[in-house]
Amino acid sequence: MRRHLAFLAAAGLTAGALAACTPAELTENGSESSAASTGITYSLWDPNQQTAYQKCADAFEKESGIHVTIDQKGWDDYWKNLTVGINSGTAPDVITNHVAHYPELASKGVLTDLKPMIDKDGIDLSQYTGDLASLWDYDGKTFGIPQDWDTIALVYNVKDVTDAGLSAADLADLDWNPQDGGSFGKLVARLTIDENGVRGDEPGFDKTKVATYGWGLETGGGVVGQGPWSWLALSNGFTYLDKNPFGTHYNLDDPKLAEALTWWQKQIDAGYVTPVEKAGNLGLQPMMEQNKAALVPDGSWRINTWSQSEAQEFAFAPLPKGPEGRKTIINGLAPSITAASKHQDEAWQWVKYLTSEKCQTVIAAEAVVFPSITAQSEAAAAAHKAAGVDVSAFLDIAKDPEALSYYPITFKADEINTEADLVIEKIERGEADPASALAELAAKVNALLSE
């Protein structure tokens, strides 16, 4: 998914493509034509999911007579052009929504409240994984129904691990702490190799001439750090907000966060983690496929990116257990109906179908994401297993409520992430002390939230 903001690599929409159904064609007596009343537009950003959702759309049209035009383009333009579409009256009928963006949209009245329809049609929200459904409630209204979810796990190069004298079993139960890094810290050092073939845990290792970094850095990540560092901080006892969703105070000055990022900064300085300047130039997938890095934490929305790679053989391992256990952010997308849509009933029928067993069974079989309905998540994992891919590192942690931290939801997400990206990059570059830099960031962010 998918799924995170600047740290989620995926694709979205342009302004022209954001058009919902074109202005209603009128018959001679001024009524809408049947063609206009039975066609809606659904927007999404992930090209990997388009084929699967097209299958749902085709089945939905046969059942309902409602045609769904799926509109997909790049993520960077998605939200910017959605705003243009809303302002100009050309927004899609149904959008793929993200928890970081929907608060602003909901508060401006541009989304339809789904709660009356959910109640009328008796939609069972308890069928969805964890507490994902509750994330879409704001001010007594509901603005989305979960359609999928994602967690974080370790992606590793199988040959690199084997060459280091290790096996999948050695990665199955790693631990971590901010003092010496635990077995995870030892693994990262072991997987790092300089241009002379010396490993990071061997005498003579040259951190200025690294051929393969043990840990690949994904740049960006904003205030959440979903892939790069969230799981370190969370497993050390850090919590993002005073409450979630709609927190009003970020705990960015928490010493537990500073401890985690200080250790992370030391690994970068030691030459075990890709420097930010190299990581930014390469990008995550080329970095791994060119074997510039041996391991990277990443989200389940990119399972197929790694499992279907022709450049390297990759596999998945659980995140390391920290002092507070193994922790991951869990996030999920949801369809929302735009308030300006002229086809509210048709849009609701599509949203209801998207998030039902009928569509989710298709999504599970395609195995591009984990569907939000719990039973279909298991079916997706089974589909991966049938293809020879073990995705249990992503699925098993989602079954443990104590291991889950829901994506932090606040207003002003864009402004907050912009501030956070600047500070986190300084920490990555070794230009800032994490404790003091995070305290300053906390003051800025919380001032924004109080405005």
Tab-separated table of C-alpha atoms in Angstrom:
chain	number	residue	atom	x	y	z
A	1	MET	CA	0.000	0.000	0.000
A	2	ARG	CA	0.913	1.196	-0.071
A	3	ARG	CA	0.850	3.059	1.673
A	4	HIS	CA	2.821	5.486	3.681
A	5	LEU	CA	3.272	9.070	2.577
A	6	ALA	CA	6.674	10.261	1.394
A	7	PHE	CA	8.079	6.902	2.570
A	8	LEU	CA	5.580	4.836	0.656
A	9	ALA	CA	6.806	4.316	-2.887
A	10	ALA	CA	3.829	3.829	-5.174
A	11	ALA	CA	1.742	5.671	-7.754
A	12	GLY	CA	-1.466	7.967	-7.887
A	13	LEU	CA	-3.565	10.475	-9.947
A	14	THR	CA	-3.377	13.631	-12.035
A	15	ALA	CA	-5.853	16.474	-12.033
A	16	GLY	CA	-7.392	15.616	-15.387
A	17	ALA	CA	-7.654	11.971	-14.412
A	18	LEU	CA	-9.390	12.917	-11.195
A	19	ALA	CA	-12.596	13.629	-13.080
A	20	ALA	CA	-15.547	11.784	-11.669
A	21	CYS	CA	-18.281	11.075	-14.135
A	22	THR	CA	-18.459	13.848	-16.663
A	23	PRO	CA	-21.245	16.409	-16.137
A	24	ALA	CA	-24.541	14.605	-16.430
A	25	GLU	CA	-25.857	14.374	-19.946
A	26	LEU	CA	-29.413	15.651	-20.063
A	27	THR	CA	-32.313	14.243	-21.954
A	28	GLU	CA	-34.775	16.538	-23.646
A	29	ASN	CA	-36.841	16.797	-20.439
A	30	GLY	CA	-33.754	17.593	-18.356
A	31	SER	CA	-33.280	14.236	-16.587
A	32	GLU	CA	-29.963	12.421	-16.381
A	33	SER	CA	-29.351	9.705	-18.927
A	34	SER	CA	-29.074	6.144	-17.616
A	35	ALA	CA	-25.476	5.996	-18.875
A	36	ALA	CA	-24.468	8.931	-16.702
A	37	SER	CA	-26.312	7.597	-13.650
A	38	THR	CA	-24.680	4.155	-13.768
A	39	GLY	CA	-21.055	5.140	-14.278
A	40	ILE	CA	-18.639	6.106	-11.499
A	41	THR	CA	-14.907	6.770	-11.218
A	42	TYR	CA	-12.663	5.109	-8.642
A	43	SER	CA	-9.142	6.425	-8.092
A	44	LEU	CA	-6.109	4.579	-6.756
A	45	TRP	CA	-2.352	5.110	-6.836
A	46	ASP	CA	-0.770	1.651	-6.767
A	47	PRO	CA	-0.341	0.182	-10.272
A	48	ASN	CA	0.281	-3.239	-8.746
A	49	GLN	CA	-3.284	-3.299	-7.416
A	50	GLN	CA	-5.064	-2.021	-10.504
A	51	THR	CA	-5.419	-5.396	-12.228
A	52	ALA	CA	-6.923	-7.022	-9.148
A	53	TYR	CA	-9.411	-4.214	-8.561
A	54	GLN	CA	-10.334	-4.220	-12.235
A	55	LYS	CA	-11.438	-7.825	-11.789
A	56	CYS	CA	-13.615	-6.681	-8.902
A	57	ALA	CA	-15.002	-3.833	-11.014
A	58	ASP	CA	-15.875	-6.200	-13.866
A	59	ALA	CA	-17.685	-8.588	-11.518
A	60	PHE	CA	-19.424	-5.664	-9.826
A	61	GLU	CA	-20.715	-4.328	-13.152
A	62	LYS	CA	-22.158	-7.727	-14.086
A	63	GLU	CA	-23.933	-7.894	-10.749
A	64	SER	CA	-25.117	-4.299	-10.439
A	65	GLY	CA	-25.085	-2.770	-13.898
A	66	ILE	CA	-22.856	0.025	-12.567
A	67	HIS	CA	-19.710	0.661	-14.610
A	68	VAL	CA	-16.561	1.593	-12.657
A	69	THR	CA	-13.756	3.477	-14.393
A	70	ILE	CA	-10.511	2.933	-12.469
A	71	ASP	CA	-8.182	5.908	-12.613
A	72	GLN	CA	-4.546	5.286	-11.617
A	73	LYS	CA	-1.505	7.525	-11.815
A	74	GLY	CA	1.494	8.498	-9.669
A	75	TRP	CA	1.419	9.083	-5.884
A	76	ASP	CA	3.246	12.400	-5.993
A	77	ASP	CA	0.398	13.982	-7.940
A	78	TYR	CA	-2.423	12.120	-6.258
A	79	TRP	CA	-3.222	14.400	-3.325
A	80	LYS	CA	-2.284	17.655	-5.016
A	81	ASN	CA	-4.573	16.975	-7.935
A	82	LEU	CA	-7.331	15.588	-5.747
A	83	THR	CA	-7.505	19.036	-4.165
A	84	VAL	CA	-7.742	20.573	-7.629
A	85	GLY	CA	-10.497	18.139	-8.547
A	86	ILE	CA	-12.478	18.856	-5.399
A	87	ASN	CA	-12.221	22.606	-5.940
A	88	SER	CA	-13.202	22.373	-9.594
A	89	GLY	CA	-15.991	19.820	-9.177
A	90	THR	CA	-14.173	17.096	-11.130
A	91	ALA	CA	-13.096	14.817	-8.284
A	92	PRO	CA	-13.651	11.051	-8.534
A	93	ASP	CA	-16.778	9.538	-7.027
A	94	VAL	CA	-14.741	7.174	-4.858
A	95	ILE	CA	-11.136	7.711	-3.790
A	96	THR	CA	-8.559	5.458	-2.192
A	97	ASN	CA	-7.895	7.243	1.087
A	98	HIS	CA	-4.981	7.325	3.540
A	99	VAL	CA	-5.266	7.953	7.274
A	100	ALA	CA	-2.739	10.787	7.093
A	101	HIS	CA	-4.913	12.716	4.642
A	102	TYR	CA	-8.516	12.007	5.461
A	103	PRO	CA	-8.729	14.206	8.612
A	104	GLU	CA	-8.234	17.380	6.579
A	105	LEU	CA	-10.673	16.214	3.911
A	106	ALA	CA	-13.297	15.166	6.457
A	107	SER	CA	-13.035	18.400	8.433
A	108	LYS	CA	-13.602	20.423	5.248
A	109	GLY	CA	-16.811	18.561	4.485
A	110	VAL	CA	-15.657	17.122	1.169
A	111	LEU	CA	-16.236	13.475	2.103
A	112	THR	CA	-19.549	11.667	2.532
A	113	ASP	CA	-20.435	10.295	5.975
A	114	LEU	CA	-20.776	6.527	5.463
A	115	LYS	CA	-22.189	5.778	8.904
A	116	PRO	CA	-25.892	6.020	7.967
A	117	MET	CA	-25.319	3.601	5.076
A	118	ILE	CA	-23.205	1.252	7.187
A	119	ASP	CA	-25.925	1.140	9.822
A	120	LYS	CA	-28.747	0.766	7.301
A	121	ASP	CA	-27.079	-2.113	5.452
A	122	GLY	CA	-25.777	-3.771	8.623
A	123	ILE	CA	-22.082	-3.837	7.671
A	124	ASP	CA	-20.179	-5.843	10.279
A	125	LEU	CA	-17.074	-3.776	11.034
A	126	SER	CA	-15.753	-6.437	13.427
A	127	GLN	CA	-14.791	-8.647	10.463
A	128	TYR	CA	-11.839	-6.403	9.658
A	129	THR	CA	-8.321	-6.898	11.012
A	130	GLY	CA	-7.533	-5.390	14.412
A	131	ASP	CA	-8.973	-1.941	15.124
A	132	LEU	CA	-8.549	-0.618	11.583
A	133	ALA	CA	-12.218	0.247	11.202
A	134	SER	CA	-12.164	2.665	14.146
A	135	LEU	CA	-9.441	4.780	12.521
A	136	TRP	CA	-11.964	6.144	10.022
A	137	ASP	CA	-14.315	7.636	12.613
A	138	TYR	CA	-14.246	11.386	13.115
A	139	ASP	CA	-16.708	13.674	14.870
A	140	GLY	CA	-19.328	10.934	15.124
A	141	LYS	CA	-19.090	10.132	11.423
A	142	THR	CA	-17.354	7.426	9.392
A	143	PHE	CA	-15.349	8.232	6.268
A	144	GLY	CA	-13.980	4.881	5.163
A	145	ILE	CA	-14.201	1.101	5.490
A	146	PRO	CA	-10.892	-0.811	5.611
A	147	GLN	CA	-9.944	-2.468	2.334
A	148	ASP	CA	-6.455	-3.730	3.198
A	149	TRP	CA	-3.654	-3.520	5.776
A	150	ASP	CA	0.105	-3.580	5.960
A	151	THR	CA	2.860	-4.312	8.463
A	152	ILE	CA	6.668	-4.152	8.382
A	153	ALA	CA	9.182	-7.026	8.188
A	154	LEU	CA	12.805	-7.513	7.171
A	155	VAL	CA	13.594	-8.130	3.505
A	156	TYR	CA	16.941	-9.858	2.975
A	157	ASN	CA	19.141	-11.077	0.154
A	158	VAL	CA	19.271	-14.864	0.530
A	159	LYS	CA	22.744	-15.219	-1.008
A	160	ASP	CA	24.188	-12.495	1.235
A	161	VAL	CA	22.863	-14.243	4.331
A	162	THR	CA	24.159	-17.625	3.154
A	163	ASP	CA	27.580	-16.198	2.270
A	164	ALA	CA	27.767	-14.727	5.770
A	165	GLY	CA	27.428	-18.241	7.195
A	166	LEU	CA	23.859	-17.680	8.348
A	167	SER	CA	20.466	-19.179	7.562
A	168	ALA	CA	16.797	-18.211	7.635
A	169	ALA	CA	16.597	-19.752	11.105
A	170	ASP	CA	19.221	-17.296	12.360
A	171	LEU	CA	16.980	-14.406	11.294
A	172	ALA	CA	13.750	-15.861	12.699
A	173	ASP	CA	14.131	-14.632	16.280
A	174	LEU	CA	16.452	-11.621	16.339
A	175	ASP	CA	16.610	-9.237	19.279
A	176	TRP	CA	17.623	-5.598	19.575
A	177	ASN	CA	18.456	-3.059	22.264
A	178	PRO	CA	19.803	0.520	22.098
A	179	GLN	CA	22.956	-0.323	24.062
A	180	ASP	CA	24.777	-2.927	21.944
A	181	GLY	CA	22.210	-3.665	19.234
A	182	GLY	CA	21.654	-7.280	20.265
A	183	SER	CA	21.697	-10.035	17.661
A	184	PHE	CA	20.196	-7.675	15.075
A	185	GLY	CA	23.147	-5.306	15.452
A	186	LYS	CA	25.551	-8.212	15.021
A	187	LEU	CA	23.686	-9.336	11.918
A	188	VAL	CA	23.883	-5.908	10.283
A	189	ALA	CA	27.631	-5.724	10.921
A	190	ARG	CA	28.141	-9.254	9.608
A	191	LEU	CA	26.249	-8.573	6.370
A	192	THR	CA	28.289	-5.431	5.649
A	193	ILE	CA	31.288	-6.011	3.344
A	194	ASP	CA	33.900	-3.532	2.162
A	195	GLU	CA	35.547	-3.477	-1.249
A	196	ASN	CA	38.354	-5.728	0.028
A	197	GLY	CA	35.902	-8.410	1.141
A	198	VAL	CA	36.272	-7.596	4.850
A	199	ARG	CA	33.079	-7.790	6.860
A	200	GLY	CA	31.889	-5.174	9.297
A	201	ASP	CA	32.549	-7.465	12.270
A	202	GLU	CA	36.108	-8.289	11.184
A	203	PRO	CA	39.395	-6.462	11.828
A	204	GLY	CA	40.456	-4.129	9.038
A	205	PHE	CA	36.936	-3.256	7.862
A	206	ASP	CA	37.028	0.023	5.890
A	207	LYS	CA	33.805	1.982	6.360
A	208	THR	CA	34.852	4.478	3.658
A	209	LYS	CA	34.837	1.792	0.948
A	210	VAL	CA	31.750	-0.314	1.494
A	211	ALA	CA	30.634	-2.621	-1.316
A	212	THR	CA	27.457	-3.947	0.350
A	213	TYR	CA	25.836	-2.296	3.341
A	214	GLY	CA	24.254	-4.607	5.869
A	215	TRP	CA	21.201	-2.367	6.187
A	216	GLY	CA	19.697	-0.384	3.321
A	217	LEU	CA	18.343	3.051	4.158
A	218	GLU	CA	14.986	4.142	2.820
A	219	THR	CA	15.021	7.923	2.693
A	220	GLY	CA	12.120	10.063	3.836
A	221	GLY	CA	9.563	8.738	6.253
A	222	GLY	CA	8.459	11.961	7.874
A	223	VAL	CA	7.399	11.968	11.498
A	224	VAL	CA	6.395	8.292	11.358
A	225	GLY	CA	9.476	6.591	9.888
A	226	GLN	CA	7.261	3.649	8.982
A	227	GLY	CA	9.898	1.530	7.257
A	228	PRO	CA	13.224	3.081	8.295
A	229	TRP	CA	12.976	3.329	12.106
A	230	SER	CA	9.440	3.155	13.548
A	231	TRP	CA	9.835	-0.460	14.684
A	232	LEU	CA	13.080	0.352	16.535
A	233	ALA	CA	11.513	3.176	18.509
A	234	LEU	CA	8.243	1.352	19.156
A	235	SER	CA	10.052	-1.745	20.410
A	236	ASN	CA	11.987	0.515	22.791
A	237	GLY	CA	8.761	1.773	24.401
A	238	PHE	CA	8.097	4.907	22.316
A	239	THR	CA	4.527	5.981	21.506
A	240	TYR	CA	3.834	8.684	18.936
A	241	LEU	CA	0.883	10.555	20.417
A	242	ASP	CA	-1.041	11.351	23.563
A	243	LYS	CA	-3.954	9.534	21.893
A	244	ASN	CA	-4.670	7.996	18.514
A	245	PRO	CA	-6.493	8.829	16.338
A	246	PHE	CA	-6.611	12.625	16.451
A	247	GLY	CA	-3.847	13.150	18.958
A	248	THR	CA	-2.961	16.698	19.889
A	249	HIS	CA	0.564	16.120	21.241
A	250	TYR	CA	3.501	14.265	19.655
A	251	ASN	CA	5.904	12.632	22.125
A	252	LEU	CA	8.944	13.328	19.952
A	253	ASP	CA	11.018	14.432	22.946
A	254	ASP	CA	10.622	10.999	24.560
A	255	PRO	CA	14.082	9.649	25.575
A	256	LYS	CA	13.029	6.236	24.217
A	257	LEU	CA	12.874	7.695	20.708
A	258	ALA	CA	16.204	9.472	21.138
A	259	GLU	CA	17.822	6.223	22.329
A	260	ALA	CA	16.616	4.335	19.270
A	261	LEU	CA	17.671	6.991	16.769
A	262	THR	CA	21.013	7.520	18.501
A	263	TRP	CA	21.829	3.826	18.048
A	264	TRP	CA	20.621	4.027	14.432
A	265	GLN	CA	22.823	7.068	13.831
A	266	LYS	CA	25.825	5.151	15.182
A	267	GLN	CA	25.198	2.300	12.733
A	268	ILE	CA	25.175	4.776	9.858
A	269	ASP	CA	28.420	6.325	11.127
A	270	ALA	CA	29.989	2.870	11.503
A	271	GLY	CA	29.400	2.213	7.806
A	272	TYR	CA	26.779	-0.503	8.307
A	273	VAL	CA	23.823	1.494	6.934
A	274	THR	CA	23.628	3.148	3.521
A	275	PRO	CA	24.515	6.867	3.819
A	276	VAL	CA	21.587	9.120	3.016
A	277	GLU	CA	23.274	10.666	-0.025
A	278	LYS	CA	23.785	7.232	-1.634
A	279	ALA	CA	20.373	5.969	-0.582
A	280	GLY	CA	18.646	9.003	-2.051
A	281	ASN	CA	20.397	8.600	-5.380
A	282	LEU	CA	19.755	4.875	-5.639
A	283	GLY	CA	16.248	4.363	-4.303
A	284	LEU	CA	15.276	1.319	-2.274
A	285	GLN	CA	14.620	-1.265	-4.973
A	286	PRO	CA	17.742	-0.549	-7.097
A	287	MET	CA	19.816	-0.466	-3.911
A	288	MET	CA	18.770	-4.001	-3.044
A	289	GLU	CA	18.694	-5.411	-6.555
A	290	GLN	CA	22.184	-4.074	-7.294
A	291	ASN	CA	23.319	-5.649	-4.012
A	292	LYS	CA	24.371	-2.315	-2.560
A	293	ALA	CA	22.527	-3.443	0.590
A	294	ALA	CA	21.796	-6.896	2.010
A	295	LEU	CA	18.756	-6.187	4.164
A	296	VAL	CA	16.053	-3.568	4.523
A	297	PRO	CA	12.898	-3.221	6.608
A	298	ASP	CA	9.922	-2.768	4.297
A	299	GLY	CA	6.140	-2.950	4.144
A	300	SER	CA	3.923	-5.805	3.017
A	301	TRP	CA	2.614	-3.704	0.123
A	302	ARG	CA	5.908	-4.478	-1.651
A	303	ILE	CA	5.943	-8.245	-1.103
A	304	ASN	CA	5.642	-8.936	-4.827
A	305	THR	CA	8.335	-6.391	-5.670
A	306	TRP	CA	10.821	-8.495	-3.744
A	307	SER	CA	9.478	-12.016	-4.273
A	308	GLN	CA	9.222	-11.558	-8.037
A	309	SER	CA	12.584	-9.848	-8.493
A	310	GLU	CA	14.665	-11.313	-11.296
A	311	ALA	CA	17.836	-9.587	-10.111
A	312	GLN	CA	18.223	-11.236	-6.691
A	313	GLU	CA	16.546	-13.830	-4.505
A	314	PHE	CA	14.885	-12.131	-1.535
A	315	ALA	CA	13.068	-13.545	1.485
A	316	PHE	CA	11.346	-12.145	4.575
A	317	ALA	CA	12.141	-12.340	8.281
A	318	PRO	CA	10.378	-10.998	11.386
A	319	LEU	CA	11.409	-7.682	12.886
A	320	PRO	CA	13.757	-7.993	15.871
A	321	LYS	CA	12.338	-8.018	19.392
A	322	GLY	CA	13.250	-4.888	21.325
A	323	PRO	CA	13.106	-4.276	25.088
A	324	GLU	CA	9.305	-4.015	24.788
A	325	GLY	CA	8.952	-6.904	22.349
A	326	ARG	CA	8.426	-7.031	18.609
A	327	LYS	CA	6.462	-4.013	17.338
A	328	THR	CA	5.186	-2.804	13.983
A	329	ILE	CA	3.043	-0.030	12.644
A	330	ILE	CA	-0.115	-1.384	11.080
A	331	ASN	CA	-1.839	0.768	8.540
A	332	GLY	CA	-4.632	0.345	6.038
A	333	LEU	CA	-6.299	2.128	3.167
A	334	ALA	CA	-10.015	2.687	2.709
A	335	PRO	CA	-12.367	3.895	-0.004
A	336	SER	CA	-14.115	7.201	0.663
A	337	ILE	CA	-16.957	8.806	-1.285
A	338	THR	CA	-16.540	12.429	-2.296
A	339	ALA	CA	-19.404	14.621	-1.113
A	340	ALA	CA	-19.727	16.279	-4.520
A	341	SER	CA	-20.311	12.989	-6.348
A	342	LYS	CA	-23.589	13.035	-8.268
A	343	HIS	CA	-23.831	9.276	-7.873
A	344	GLN	CA	-23.908	8.737	-4.123
A	345	ASP	CA	-25.925	5.517	-4.196
A	346	GLU	CA	-23.826	3.933	-6.955
A	347	ALA	CA	-20.650	5.006	-5.162
A	348	TRP	CA	-21.859	3.405	-1.933
A	349	GLN	CA	-22.698	0.168	-3.753
A	350	TRP	CA	-19.101	0.098	-5.046
A	351	VAL	CA	-17.584	0.880	-1.641
A	352	LYS	CA	-19.691	-1.858	-0.066
A	353	TYR	CA	-18.616	-4.319	-2.772
A	354	LEU	CA	-14.929	-3.332	-2.525
A	355	THR	CA	-14.857	-4.114	1.179
A	356	SER	CA	-16.956	-7.289	1.009
A	357	GLU	CA	-15.986	-10.946	0.772
A	358	LYS	CA	-16.826	-10.911	-2.954
A	359	CYS	CA	-14.054	-8.467	-3.873
A	360	GLN	CA	-11.694	-9.358	-1.062
A	361	THR	CA	-11.662	-12.981	-2.208
A	362	VAL	CA	-10.388	-11.754	-5.573
A	363	ILE	CA	-7.758	-9.545	-3.939
A	364	ALA	CA	-6.610	-12.463	-1.777
A	365	ALA	CA	-6.216	-14.721	-4.799
A	366	GLU	CA	-4.219	-12.053	-6.634
A	367	ALA	CA	-2.043	-11.682	-3.476
A	368	VAL	CA	-1.008	-8.076	-4.107
A	369	VAL	CA	-1.951	-6.840	-0.619
A	370	PHE	CA	-3.448	-8.299	2.550
A	371	PRO	CA	-7.238	-7.798	2.368
A	372	SER	CA	-8.795	-6.205	5.431
A	373	ILE	CA	-11.201	-9.068	6.176
A	374	THR	CA	-9.274	-11.364	8.507
A	375	ALA	CA	-10.202	-14.608	6.760
A	376	GLN	CA	-9.102	-13.202	3.408
A	377	SER	CA	-5.743	-12.141	4.868
A	378	GLU	CA	-5.128	-15.813	5.580
A	379	ALA	CA	-6.206	-16.663	2.040
A	380	ALA	CA	-3.721	-14.146	0.622
A	381	ALA	CA	-0.927	-15.706	2.698
A	382	ALA	CA	-1.942	-19.124	1.383
A	383	ALA	CA	-1.763	-17.813	-2.192
A	384	HIS	CA	1.767	-16.558	-1.558
A	385	LYS	CA	2.719	-19.901	0.013
A	386	ALA	CA	1.408	-21.762	-3.023
A	387	ALA	CA	3.777	-19.621	-5.100
A	388	GLY	CA	6.664	-20.562	-2.812
A	389	VAL	CA	6.769	-17.324	-0.820
A	390	ASP	CA	6.624	-17.299	2.985
A	391	VAL	CA	4.939	-14.087	4.155
A	392	SER	CA	4.404	-15.153	7.765
A	393	ALA	CA	6.736	-12.390	8.979
A	394	PHE	CA	4.084	-9.874	7.921
A	395	LEU	CA	0.999	-11.890	8.850
A	396	ASP	CA	1.914	-13.364	12.242
A	397	ILE	CA	2.681	-10.019	13.851
A	398	ALA	CA	-0.704	-8.677	12.713
A	399	LYS	CA	-2.374	-11.353	14.854
A	400	ASP	CA	-0.787	-10.046	18.062
A	401	PRO	CA	-2.626	-6.965	19.388
A	402	GLU	CA	0.289	-6.169	21.708
A	403	ALA	CA	2.647	-5.907	18.736
A	404	LEU	CA	0.564	-3.402	16.790
A	405	SER	CA	0.874	0.362	16.759
A	406	TYR	CA	-1.675	2.113	14.576
A	407	TYR	CA	-0.446	4.755	12.161
A	408	PRO	CA	-0.542	8.105	14.011
A	409	ILE	CA	-3.453	10.245	12.845
A	410	THR	CA	-3.507	14.014	13.329
A	411	PHE	CA	-4.365	17.140	11.429
A	412	LYS	CA	-1.651	19.027	9.502
A	413	ALA	CA	0.133	15.830	8.478
A	414	ASP	CA	1.844	17.438	5.467
A	415	GLU	CA	3.307	20.314	7.488
A	416	ILE	CA	4.420	18.001	10.273
A	417	ASN	CA	6.085	15.569	7.880
A	418	THR	CA	7.939	18.377	6.143
A	419	GLU	CA	9.410	19.528	9.470
A	420	ALA	CA	10.242	15.966	10.507
A	421	ASP	CA	11.970	15.049	7.239
A	422	LEU	CA	14.442	17.908	7.714
A	423	VAL	CA	15.326	16.839	11.248
A	424	ILE	CA	15.543	13.107	10.537
A	425	GLU	CA	17.849	13.722	7.586
A	426	LYS	CA	20.170	15.761	9.804
A	427	ILE	CA	20.260	12.849	12.238
A	428	GLU	CA	20.989	10.430	9.378
A	429	ARG	CA	23.838	12.636	8.197
A	430	GLY	CA	25.297	12.881	11.701
A	431	GLU	CA	24.704	16.627	11.712
A	432	ALA	CA	22.422	16.673	14.760
A	433	ASP	CA	22.292	15.095	18.197
A	434	PRO	CA	19.050	13.084	18.228
A	435	ALA	CA	17.970	14.074	21.748
A	436	SER	CA	18.288	17.824	21.231
A	437	ALA	CA	17.076	17.789	17.614
A	438	LEU	CA	13.996	15.750	18.496
A	439	ALA	CA	13.173	18.046	21.409
A	440	GLU	CA	13.230	21.034	19.038
A	441	LEU	CA	11.117	19.101	16.532
A	442	ALA	CA	8.596	18.247	19.253
A	443	ALA	CA	8.187	21.934	20.092
A	444	LYS	CA	7.593	22.860	16.431
A	445	VAL	CA	5.200	20.024	15.743
A	446	ASN	CA	3.139	20.532	18.865
A	447	ALA	CA	2.946	24.255	18.149
A	448	LEU	CA	1.513	23.399	14.724
A	449	LEU	CA	-1.071	21.098	16.280
A	450	SER	CA	-2.144	23.748	18.769
A	451	GLU	CA	-2.760	26.437	16.139
